[in-house]
PDB file of C-alpha atoms in Angstrom:
ATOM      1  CA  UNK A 142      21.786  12.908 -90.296  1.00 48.00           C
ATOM      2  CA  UNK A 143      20.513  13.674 -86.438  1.00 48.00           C
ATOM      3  CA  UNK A 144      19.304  17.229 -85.588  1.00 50.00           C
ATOM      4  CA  UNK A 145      22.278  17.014 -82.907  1.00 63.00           C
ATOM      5  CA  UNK A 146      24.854  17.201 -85.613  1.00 73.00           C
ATOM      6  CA  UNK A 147      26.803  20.494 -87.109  1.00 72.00           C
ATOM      7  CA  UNK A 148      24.774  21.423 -89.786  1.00 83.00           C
ATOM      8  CA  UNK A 149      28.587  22.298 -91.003  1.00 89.00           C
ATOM      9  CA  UNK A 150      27.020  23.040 -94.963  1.00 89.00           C
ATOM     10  CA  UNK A 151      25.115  25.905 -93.810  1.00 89.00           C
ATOM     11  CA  UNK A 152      27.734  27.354 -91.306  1.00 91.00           C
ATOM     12  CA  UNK A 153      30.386  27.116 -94.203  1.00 93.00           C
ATOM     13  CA  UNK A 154      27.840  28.721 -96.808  1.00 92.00           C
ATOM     14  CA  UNK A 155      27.168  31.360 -94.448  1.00 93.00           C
ATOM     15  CA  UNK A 156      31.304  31.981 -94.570  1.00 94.00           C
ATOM     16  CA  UNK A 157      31.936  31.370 -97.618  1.00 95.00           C
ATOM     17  CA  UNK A 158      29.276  33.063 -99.580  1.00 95.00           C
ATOM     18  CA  UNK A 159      29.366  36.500 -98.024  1.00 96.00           C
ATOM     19  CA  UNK A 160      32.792  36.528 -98.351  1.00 96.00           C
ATOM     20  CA  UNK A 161      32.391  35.486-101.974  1.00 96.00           C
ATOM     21  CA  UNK A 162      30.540  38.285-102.826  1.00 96.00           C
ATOM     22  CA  UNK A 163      32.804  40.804-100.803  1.00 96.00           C
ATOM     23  CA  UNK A 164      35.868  39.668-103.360  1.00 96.00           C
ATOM     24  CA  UNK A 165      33.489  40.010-106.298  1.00 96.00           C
ATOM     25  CA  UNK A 166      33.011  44.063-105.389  1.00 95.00           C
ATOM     26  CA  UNK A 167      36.166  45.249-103.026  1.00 95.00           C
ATOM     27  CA  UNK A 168      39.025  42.475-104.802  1.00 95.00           C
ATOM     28  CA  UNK A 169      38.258  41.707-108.165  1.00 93.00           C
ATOM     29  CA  UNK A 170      39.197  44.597-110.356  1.00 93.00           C
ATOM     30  CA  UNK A 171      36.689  45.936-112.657  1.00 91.00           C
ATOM     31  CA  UNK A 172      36.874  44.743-116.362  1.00 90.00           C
ATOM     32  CA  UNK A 173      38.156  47.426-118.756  1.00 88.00           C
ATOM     33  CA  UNK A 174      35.861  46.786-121.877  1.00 89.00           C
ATOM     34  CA  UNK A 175      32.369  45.542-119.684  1.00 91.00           C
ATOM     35  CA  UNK A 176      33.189  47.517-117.055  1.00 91.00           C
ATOM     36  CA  UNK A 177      31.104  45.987-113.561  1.00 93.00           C
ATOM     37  CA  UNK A 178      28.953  44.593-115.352  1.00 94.00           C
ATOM     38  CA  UNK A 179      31.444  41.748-115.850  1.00 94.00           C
ATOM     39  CA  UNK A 180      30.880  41.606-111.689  1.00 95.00           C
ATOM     40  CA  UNK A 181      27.675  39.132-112.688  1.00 96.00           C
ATOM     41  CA  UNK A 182      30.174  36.842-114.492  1.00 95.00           C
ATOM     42  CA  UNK A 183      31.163  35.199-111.168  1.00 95.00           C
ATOM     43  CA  UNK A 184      27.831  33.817-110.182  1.00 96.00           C
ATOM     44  CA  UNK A 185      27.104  32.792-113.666  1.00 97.00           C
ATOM     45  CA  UNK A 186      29.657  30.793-114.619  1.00 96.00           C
ATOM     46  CA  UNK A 187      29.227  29.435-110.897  1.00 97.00           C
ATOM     47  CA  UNK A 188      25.600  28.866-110.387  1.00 97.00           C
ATOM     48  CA  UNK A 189      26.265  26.923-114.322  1.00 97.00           C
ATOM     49  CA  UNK A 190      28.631  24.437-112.905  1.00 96.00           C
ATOM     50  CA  UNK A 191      26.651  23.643-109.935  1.00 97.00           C
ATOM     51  CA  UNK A 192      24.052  23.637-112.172  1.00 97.00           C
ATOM     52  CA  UNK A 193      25.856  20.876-114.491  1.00 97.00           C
ATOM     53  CA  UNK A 194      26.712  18.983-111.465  1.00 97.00           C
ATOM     54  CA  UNK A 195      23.293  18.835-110.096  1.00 97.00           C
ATOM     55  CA  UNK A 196      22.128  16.821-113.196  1.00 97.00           C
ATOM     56  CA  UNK A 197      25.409  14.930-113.083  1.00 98.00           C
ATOM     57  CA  UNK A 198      24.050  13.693-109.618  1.00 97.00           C
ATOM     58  CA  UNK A 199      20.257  13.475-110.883  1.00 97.00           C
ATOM     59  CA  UNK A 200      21.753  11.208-114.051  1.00 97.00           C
ATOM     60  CA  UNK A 201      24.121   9.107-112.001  1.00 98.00           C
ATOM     61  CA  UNK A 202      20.892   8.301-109.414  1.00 97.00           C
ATOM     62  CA  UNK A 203      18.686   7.615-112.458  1.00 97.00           C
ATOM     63  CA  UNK A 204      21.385   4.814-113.496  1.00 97.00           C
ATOM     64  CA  UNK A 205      21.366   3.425-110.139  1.00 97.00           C
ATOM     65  CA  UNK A 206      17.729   3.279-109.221  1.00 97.00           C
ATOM     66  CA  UNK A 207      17.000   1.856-112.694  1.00 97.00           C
ATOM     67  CA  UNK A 208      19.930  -0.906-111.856  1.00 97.00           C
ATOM     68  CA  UNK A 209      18.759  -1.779-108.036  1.00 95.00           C
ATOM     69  CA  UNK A 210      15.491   0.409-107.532  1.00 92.00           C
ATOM     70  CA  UNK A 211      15.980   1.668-104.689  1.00 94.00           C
ATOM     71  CA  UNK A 212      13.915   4.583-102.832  1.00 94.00           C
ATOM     72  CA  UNK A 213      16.780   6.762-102.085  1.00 95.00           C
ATOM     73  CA  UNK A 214      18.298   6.853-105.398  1.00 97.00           C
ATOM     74  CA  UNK A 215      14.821   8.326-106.493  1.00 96.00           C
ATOM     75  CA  UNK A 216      15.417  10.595-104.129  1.00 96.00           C
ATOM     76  CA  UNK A 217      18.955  11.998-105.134  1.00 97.00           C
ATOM     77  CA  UNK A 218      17.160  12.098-108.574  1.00 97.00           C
ATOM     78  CA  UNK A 219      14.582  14.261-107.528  1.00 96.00           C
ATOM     79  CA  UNK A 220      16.948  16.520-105.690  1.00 97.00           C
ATOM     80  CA  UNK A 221      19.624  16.742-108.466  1.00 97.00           C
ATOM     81  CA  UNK A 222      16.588  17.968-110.984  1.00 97.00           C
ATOM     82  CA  UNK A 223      15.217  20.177-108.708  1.00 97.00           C
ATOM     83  CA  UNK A 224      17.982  21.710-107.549  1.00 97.00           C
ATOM     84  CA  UNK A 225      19.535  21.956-111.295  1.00 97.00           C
ATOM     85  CA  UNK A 226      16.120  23.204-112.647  1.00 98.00           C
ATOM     86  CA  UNK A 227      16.740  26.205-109.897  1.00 97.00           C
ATOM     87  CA  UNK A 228      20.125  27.180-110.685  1.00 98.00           C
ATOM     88  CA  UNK A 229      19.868  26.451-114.465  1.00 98.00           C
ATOM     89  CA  UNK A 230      16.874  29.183-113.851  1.00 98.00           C
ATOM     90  CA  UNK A 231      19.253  32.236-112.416  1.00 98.00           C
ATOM     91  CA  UNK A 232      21.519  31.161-115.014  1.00 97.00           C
ATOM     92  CA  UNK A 233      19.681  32.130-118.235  1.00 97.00           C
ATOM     93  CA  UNK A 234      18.288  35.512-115.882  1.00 97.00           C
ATOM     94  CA  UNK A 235      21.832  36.420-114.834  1.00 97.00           C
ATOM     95  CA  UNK A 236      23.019  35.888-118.360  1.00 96.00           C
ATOM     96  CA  UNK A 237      20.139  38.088-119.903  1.00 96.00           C
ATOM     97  CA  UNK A 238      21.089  40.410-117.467  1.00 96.00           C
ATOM     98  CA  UNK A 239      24.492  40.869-118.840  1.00 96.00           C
ATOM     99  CA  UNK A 240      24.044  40.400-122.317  1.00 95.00           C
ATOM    100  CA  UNK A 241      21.232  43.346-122.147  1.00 95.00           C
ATOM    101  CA  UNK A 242      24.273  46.104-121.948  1.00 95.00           C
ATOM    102  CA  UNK A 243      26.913  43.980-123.317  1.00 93.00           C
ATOM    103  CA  UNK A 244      25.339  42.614-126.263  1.00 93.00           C
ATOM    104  CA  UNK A 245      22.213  45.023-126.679  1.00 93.00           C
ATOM    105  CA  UNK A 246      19.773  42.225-126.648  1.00 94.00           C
ATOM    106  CA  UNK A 247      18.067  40.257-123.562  1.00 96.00           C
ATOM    107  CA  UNK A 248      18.202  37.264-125.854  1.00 95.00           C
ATOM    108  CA  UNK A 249      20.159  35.849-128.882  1.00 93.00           C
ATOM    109  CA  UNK A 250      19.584  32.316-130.391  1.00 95.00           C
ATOM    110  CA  UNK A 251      23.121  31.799-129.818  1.00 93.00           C
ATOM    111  CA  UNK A 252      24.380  27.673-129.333  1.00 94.00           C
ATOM    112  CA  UNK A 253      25.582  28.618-125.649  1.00 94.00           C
ATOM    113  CA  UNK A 254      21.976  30.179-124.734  1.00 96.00           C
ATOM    114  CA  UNK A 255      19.794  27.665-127.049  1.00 95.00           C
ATOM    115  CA  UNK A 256      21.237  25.077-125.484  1.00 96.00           C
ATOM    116  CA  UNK A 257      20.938  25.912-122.088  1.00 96.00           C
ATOM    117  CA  UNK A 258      17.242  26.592-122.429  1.00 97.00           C
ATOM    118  CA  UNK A 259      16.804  23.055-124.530  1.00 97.00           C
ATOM    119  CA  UNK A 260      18.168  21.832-120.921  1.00 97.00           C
ATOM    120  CA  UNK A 261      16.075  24.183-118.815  1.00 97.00           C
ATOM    121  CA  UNK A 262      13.216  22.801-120.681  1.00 97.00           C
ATOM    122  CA  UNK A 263      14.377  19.352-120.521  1.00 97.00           C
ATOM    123  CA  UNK A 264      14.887  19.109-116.714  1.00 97.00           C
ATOM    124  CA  UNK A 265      11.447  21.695-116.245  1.00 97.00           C
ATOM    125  CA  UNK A 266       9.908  18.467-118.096  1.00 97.00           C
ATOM    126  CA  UNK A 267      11.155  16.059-115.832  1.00 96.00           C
ATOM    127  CA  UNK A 268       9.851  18.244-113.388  1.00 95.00           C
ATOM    128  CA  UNK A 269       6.300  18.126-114.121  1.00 96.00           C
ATOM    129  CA  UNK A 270       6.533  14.783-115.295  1.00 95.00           C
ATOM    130  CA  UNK A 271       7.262  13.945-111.573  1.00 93.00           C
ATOM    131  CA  UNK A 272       4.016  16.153-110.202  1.00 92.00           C
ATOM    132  CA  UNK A 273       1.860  14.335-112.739  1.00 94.00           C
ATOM    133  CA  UNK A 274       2.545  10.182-112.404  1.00 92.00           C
ATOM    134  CA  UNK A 275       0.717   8.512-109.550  1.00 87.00           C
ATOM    135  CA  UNK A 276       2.673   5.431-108.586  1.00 89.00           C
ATOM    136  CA  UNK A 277       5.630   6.060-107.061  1.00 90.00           C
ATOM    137  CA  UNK A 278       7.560   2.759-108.642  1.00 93.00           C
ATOM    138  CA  UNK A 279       5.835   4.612-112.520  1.00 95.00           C
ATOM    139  CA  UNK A 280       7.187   7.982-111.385  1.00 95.00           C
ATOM    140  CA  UNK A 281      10.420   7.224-110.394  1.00 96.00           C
ATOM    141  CA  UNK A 282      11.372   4.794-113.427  1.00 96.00           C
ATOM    142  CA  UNK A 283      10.384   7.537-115.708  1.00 96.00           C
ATOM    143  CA  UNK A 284      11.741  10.263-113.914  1.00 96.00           C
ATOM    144  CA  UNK A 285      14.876   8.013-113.779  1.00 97.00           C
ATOM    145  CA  UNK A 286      15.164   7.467-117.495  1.00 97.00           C
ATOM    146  CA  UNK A 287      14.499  10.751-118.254  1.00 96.00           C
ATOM    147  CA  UNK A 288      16.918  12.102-116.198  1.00 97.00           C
ATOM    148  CA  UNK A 289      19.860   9.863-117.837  1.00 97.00           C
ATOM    149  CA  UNK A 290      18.558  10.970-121.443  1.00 96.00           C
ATOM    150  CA  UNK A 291      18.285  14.695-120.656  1.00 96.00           C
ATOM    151  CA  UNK A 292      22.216  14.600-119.391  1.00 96.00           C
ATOM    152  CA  UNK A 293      23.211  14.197-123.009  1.00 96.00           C
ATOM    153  CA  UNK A 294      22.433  17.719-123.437  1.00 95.00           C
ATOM    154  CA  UNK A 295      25.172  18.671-120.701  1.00 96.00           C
ATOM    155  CA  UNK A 296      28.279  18.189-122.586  1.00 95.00           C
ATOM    156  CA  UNK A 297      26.650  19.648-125.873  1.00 95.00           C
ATOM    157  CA  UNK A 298      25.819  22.699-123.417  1.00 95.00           C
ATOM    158  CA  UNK A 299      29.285  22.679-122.415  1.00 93.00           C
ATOM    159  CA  UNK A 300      31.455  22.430-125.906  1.00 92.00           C
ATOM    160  CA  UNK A 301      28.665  24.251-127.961  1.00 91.00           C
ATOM    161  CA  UNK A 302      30.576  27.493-127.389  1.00 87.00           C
ATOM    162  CA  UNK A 303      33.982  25.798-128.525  1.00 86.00           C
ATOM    163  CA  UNK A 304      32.142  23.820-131.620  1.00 87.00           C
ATOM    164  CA  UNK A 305      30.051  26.338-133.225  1.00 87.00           C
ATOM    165  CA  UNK A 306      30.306  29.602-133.947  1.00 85.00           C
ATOM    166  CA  UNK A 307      29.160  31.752-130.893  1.00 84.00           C
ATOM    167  CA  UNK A 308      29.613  35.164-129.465  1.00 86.00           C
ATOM    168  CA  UNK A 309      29.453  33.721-125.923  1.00 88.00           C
ATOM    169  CA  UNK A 310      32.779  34.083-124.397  1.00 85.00           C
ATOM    170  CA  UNK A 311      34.341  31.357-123.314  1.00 81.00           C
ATOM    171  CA  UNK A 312      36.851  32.397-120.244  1.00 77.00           C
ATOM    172  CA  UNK A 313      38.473  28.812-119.513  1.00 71.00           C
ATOM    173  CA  UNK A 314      39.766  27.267-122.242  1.00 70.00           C
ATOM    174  CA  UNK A 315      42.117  24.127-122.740  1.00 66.00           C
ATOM    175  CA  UNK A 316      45.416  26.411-122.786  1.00 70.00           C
ATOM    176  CA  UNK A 317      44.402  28.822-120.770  1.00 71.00           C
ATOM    177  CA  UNK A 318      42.049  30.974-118.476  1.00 72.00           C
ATOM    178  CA  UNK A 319      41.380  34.431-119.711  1.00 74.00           C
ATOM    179  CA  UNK A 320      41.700  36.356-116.759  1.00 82.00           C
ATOM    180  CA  UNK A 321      43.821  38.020-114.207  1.00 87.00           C
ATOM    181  CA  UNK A 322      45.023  36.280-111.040  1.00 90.00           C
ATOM    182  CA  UNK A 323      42.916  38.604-108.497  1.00 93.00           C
ATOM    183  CA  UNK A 324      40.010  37.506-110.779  1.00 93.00           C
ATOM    184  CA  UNK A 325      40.805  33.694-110.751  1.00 93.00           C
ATOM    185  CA  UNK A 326      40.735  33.544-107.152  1.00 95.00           C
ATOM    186  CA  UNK A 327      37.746  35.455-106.858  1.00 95.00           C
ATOM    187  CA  UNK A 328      36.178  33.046-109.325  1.00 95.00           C
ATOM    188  CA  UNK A 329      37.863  29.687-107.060  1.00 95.00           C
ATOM    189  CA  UNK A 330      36.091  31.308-103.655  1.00 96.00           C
ATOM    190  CA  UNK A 331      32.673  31.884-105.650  1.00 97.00           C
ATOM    191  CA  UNK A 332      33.052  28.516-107.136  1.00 96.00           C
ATOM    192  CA  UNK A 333      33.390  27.582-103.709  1.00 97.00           C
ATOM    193  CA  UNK A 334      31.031  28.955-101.902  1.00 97.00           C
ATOM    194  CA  UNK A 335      28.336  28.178-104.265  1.00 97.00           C
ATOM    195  CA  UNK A 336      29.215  24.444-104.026  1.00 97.00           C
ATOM    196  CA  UNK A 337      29.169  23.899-100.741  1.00 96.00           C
ATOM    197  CA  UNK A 338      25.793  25.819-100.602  1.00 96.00           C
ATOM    198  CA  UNK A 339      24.760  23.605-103.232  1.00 97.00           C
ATOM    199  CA  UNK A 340      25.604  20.293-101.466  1.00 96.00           C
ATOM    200  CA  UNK A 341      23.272  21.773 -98.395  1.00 95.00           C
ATOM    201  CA  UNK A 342      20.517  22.203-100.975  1.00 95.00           C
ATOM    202  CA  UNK A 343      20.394  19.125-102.730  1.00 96.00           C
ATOM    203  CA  UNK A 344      21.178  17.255 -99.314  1.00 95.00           C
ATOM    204  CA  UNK A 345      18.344  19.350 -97.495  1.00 94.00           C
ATOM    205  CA  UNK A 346      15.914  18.696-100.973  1.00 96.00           C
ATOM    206  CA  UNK A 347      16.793  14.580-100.576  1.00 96.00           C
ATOM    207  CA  UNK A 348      15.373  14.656 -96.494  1.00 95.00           C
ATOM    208  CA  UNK A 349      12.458  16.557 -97.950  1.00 95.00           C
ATOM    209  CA  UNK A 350      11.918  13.705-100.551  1.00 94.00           C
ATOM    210  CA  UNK A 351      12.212  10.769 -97.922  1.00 95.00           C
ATOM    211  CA  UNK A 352       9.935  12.766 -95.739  1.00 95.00           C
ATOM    212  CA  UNK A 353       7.458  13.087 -98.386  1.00 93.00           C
ATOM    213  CA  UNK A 354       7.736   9.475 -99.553  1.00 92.00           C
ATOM    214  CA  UNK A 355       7.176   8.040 -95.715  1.00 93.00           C
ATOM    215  CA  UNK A 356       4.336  10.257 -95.552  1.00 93.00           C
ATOM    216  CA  UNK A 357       2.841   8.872 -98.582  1.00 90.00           C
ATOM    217  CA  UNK A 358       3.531   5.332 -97.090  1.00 90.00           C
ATOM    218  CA  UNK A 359       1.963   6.170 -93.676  1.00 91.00           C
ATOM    219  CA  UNK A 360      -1.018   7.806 -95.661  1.00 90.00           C
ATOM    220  CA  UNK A 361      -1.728   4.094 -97.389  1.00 87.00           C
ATOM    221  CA  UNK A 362      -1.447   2.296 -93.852  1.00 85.00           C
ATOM    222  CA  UNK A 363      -3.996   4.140 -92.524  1.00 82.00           C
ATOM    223  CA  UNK A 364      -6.280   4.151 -95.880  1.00 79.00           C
ATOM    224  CA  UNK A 365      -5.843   0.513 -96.101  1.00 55.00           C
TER     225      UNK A 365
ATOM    226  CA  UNK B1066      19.446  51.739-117.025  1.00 83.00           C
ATOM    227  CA  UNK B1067      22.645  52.216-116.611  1.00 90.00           C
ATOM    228  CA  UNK B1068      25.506  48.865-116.460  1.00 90.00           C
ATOM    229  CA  UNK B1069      25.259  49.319-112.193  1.00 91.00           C
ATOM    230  CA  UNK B1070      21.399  48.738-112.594  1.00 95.00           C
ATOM    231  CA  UNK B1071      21.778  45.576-114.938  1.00 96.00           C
ATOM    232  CA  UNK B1072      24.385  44.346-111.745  1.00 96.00           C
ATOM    233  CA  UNK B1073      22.023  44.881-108.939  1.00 96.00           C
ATOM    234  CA  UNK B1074      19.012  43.625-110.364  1.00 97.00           C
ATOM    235  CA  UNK B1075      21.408  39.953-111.451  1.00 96.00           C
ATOM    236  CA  UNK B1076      22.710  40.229-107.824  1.00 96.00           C
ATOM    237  CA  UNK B1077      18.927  40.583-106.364  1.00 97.00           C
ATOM    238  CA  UNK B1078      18.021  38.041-108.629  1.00 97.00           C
ATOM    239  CA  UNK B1079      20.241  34.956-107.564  1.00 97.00           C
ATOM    240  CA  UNK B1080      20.056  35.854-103.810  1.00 96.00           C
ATOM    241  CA  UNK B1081      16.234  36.803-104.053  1.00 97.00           C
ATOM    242  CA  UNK B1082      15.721  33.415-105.943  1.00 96.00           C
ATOM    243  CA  UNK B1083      17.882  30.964-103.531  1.00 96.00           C
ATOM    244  CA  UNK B1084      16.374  32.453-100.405  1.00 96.00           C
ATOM    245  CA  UNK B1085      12.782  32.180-102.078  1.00 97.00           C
ATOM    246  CA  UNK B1086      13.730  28.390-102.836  1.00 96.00           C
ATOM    247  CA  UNK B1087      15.057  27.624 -99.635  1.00 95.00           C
ATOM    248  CA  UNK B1088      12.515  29.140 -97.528  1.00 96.00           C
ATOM    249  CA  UNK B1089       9.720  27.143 -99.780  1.00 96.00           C
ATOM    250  CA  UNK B1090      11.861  23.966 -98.488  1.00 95.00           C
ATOM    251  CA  UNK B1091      11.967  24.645 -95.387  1.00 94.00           C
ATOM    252  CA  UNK B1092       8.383  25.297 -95.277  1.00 96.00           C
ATOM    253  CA  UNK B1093       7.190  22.536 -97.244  1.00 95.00           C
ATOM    254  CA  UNK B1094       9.553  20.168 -94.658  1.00 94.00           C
ATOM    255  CA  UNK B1095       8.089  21.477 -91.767  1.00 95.00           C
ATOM    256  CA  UNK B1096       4.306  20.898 -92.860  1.00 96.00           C
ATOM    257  CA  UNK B1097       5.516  17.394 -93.891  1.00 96.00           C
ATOM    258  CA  UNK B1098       7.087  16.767 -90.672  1.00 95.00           C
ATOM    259  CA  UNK B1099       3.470  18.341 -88.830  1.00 95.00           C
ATOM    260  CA  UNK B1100       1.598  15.693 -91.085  1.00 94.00           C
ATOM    261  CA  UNK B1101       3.855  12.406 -90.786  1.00 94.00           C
ATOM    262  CA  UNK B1102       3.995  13.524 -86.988  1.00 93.00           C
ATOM    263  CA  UNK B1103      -0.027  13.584 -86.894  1.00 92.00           C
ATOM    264  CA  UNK B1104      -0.435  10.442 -88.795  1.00 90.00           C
ATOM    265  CA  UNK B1105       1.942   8.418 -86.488  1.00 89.00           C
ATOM    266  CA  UNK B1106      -0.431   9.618 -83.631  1.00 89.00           C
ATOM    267  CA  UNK B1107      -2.957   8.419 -85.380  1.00 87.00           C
ATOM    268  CA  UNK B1108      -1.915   5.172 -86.465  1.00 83.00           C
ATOM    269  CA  UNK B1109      -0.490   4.855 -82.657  1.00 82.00           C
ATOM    270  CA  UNK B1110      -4.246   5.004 -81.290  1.00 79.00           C
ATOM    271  CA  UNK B1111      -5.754   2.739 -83.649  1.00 71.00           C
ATOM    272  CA  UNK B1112      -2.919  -0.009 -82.508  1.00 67.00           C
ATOM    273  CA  UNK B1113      -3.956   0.366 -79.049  1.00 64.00           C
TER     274      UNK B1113
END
């Protein structure tokens, strides 16, 4: 992508996510039994899927750079876990922050919330794992495989609500959504807005990698 | 606190924490850039 380009991700996040917030607190009508603090729900629930999809991407790129080995699929990698990591981060704060009034506890060792922070931990791991390994070929093949294995905890994340017994509400379900239609769309245009913002990160987090990795590769030319 | 507390501090939370991230990136690209930008002069002197 040329600096001469629309950087059209931003200029649509800078729409989209304002406006976002605007429905959350002058459209969306205020919850009857949580009262606003069902107003945090939005974000959640959106920063989650993005979150989800992030290591979708990071586990997809592990597959391919462990089939052809290529620099840039190490590089979607990276982004999708770091990226994830970050938004799997304001998910378990957000959701502590609503559970504090609703449930009367900042934390519960519920499936929902266990797992999520099994996959915090999981991706945080890959993480560091990434800071410590020297080669770059040794990094990224781990990195890769770890990446694939951590994704199993996604759908477990996702249907531990449904398959154990939890107190964490589960709004969409396979009949049904449990809310009202001024609340659905405000959900769709926060969904929205926080995926296109999240394609700018993880697209702006994938330059910074290449960068990074052509540095290192200029640093060795001149060493040896 | 009261619930509107619990809702500002969520709200300061993911904004505070995305515009932390993203103005780490773009800081950490820009020194990048600096250094791969230095290290090109410098490998285009030693050429010549």
């Amino acid at each position: 992508m040329t600096s001469r380009r629309v950087p059209l991700l931003p200029l649509l996040s800078a729409v989209l996510l304002p406006a976002a917030v605007a429905m959350v607190f002058f459209y969306a009508p205020t919850e009857r039994t949580m009262g606003v603090v069902q107003k945090i729900f939005y974000f959640h629930l959106s920063l989650a899927a993005v979150a989800f999809l992030s290591f979708f991407v990071a586990c997809v790129a592990g597959v391919l750079y462990l089939v052809r080995g290529k620099r840039r699929w190490d590089a979607w990698g990276a982004a999708g876990v770091e990226v994830g990591v970050v938004f799997t981060t304001l998910v378990l704060i957000t959701g502590s922050l609503w559970g504090r009034p609703i449930w009367n506890t900042w934390w519960t060792w519920d499936p929902r919330l266990t797992t999520s922070l099994i996959l915090w931990f999981i991706y945080t791991a890959c993480l560091i794992l990434r800071s410590a390994v020297e080669s770059e070929t040794r990094r990224a093949t781990y990195a890769a495989v770890m990446a694939v294995a951590g994704f199993v905890d996604v759908p477990i994340v996702f249907l531990s609500a449904r398959l154990f017994r939890s107190i964490h509400p589960t709004v969409i379900r396979s009949d049904s959504v449990g809310l009202e239609p001024s609340m659905i769309a405000t959900l769709v245009v926060c969904m929205a807005a926080m995926l296109v913002f999240w394609a700018g990160l993880v697209r702006l987090r994938y330059g910074l990698h290449l960068q990074e990795a052509e540095l290192g590769d200029l640093t060795r030319r001149l060493g040896g | 606190m009261t619930k509107q507390t619990f809702v500002v501090l969520a709200y300061m939370a993911i904004w505070g924490g995305l515009a932390l991230y993203v103005a780490g990136l773009a800081r950490r690209q820009a020194r990048v850039a600096r250094q791969i930008e230095a290290l090109r002069e410098r490998l285009g002197r030693g050429e010549e």
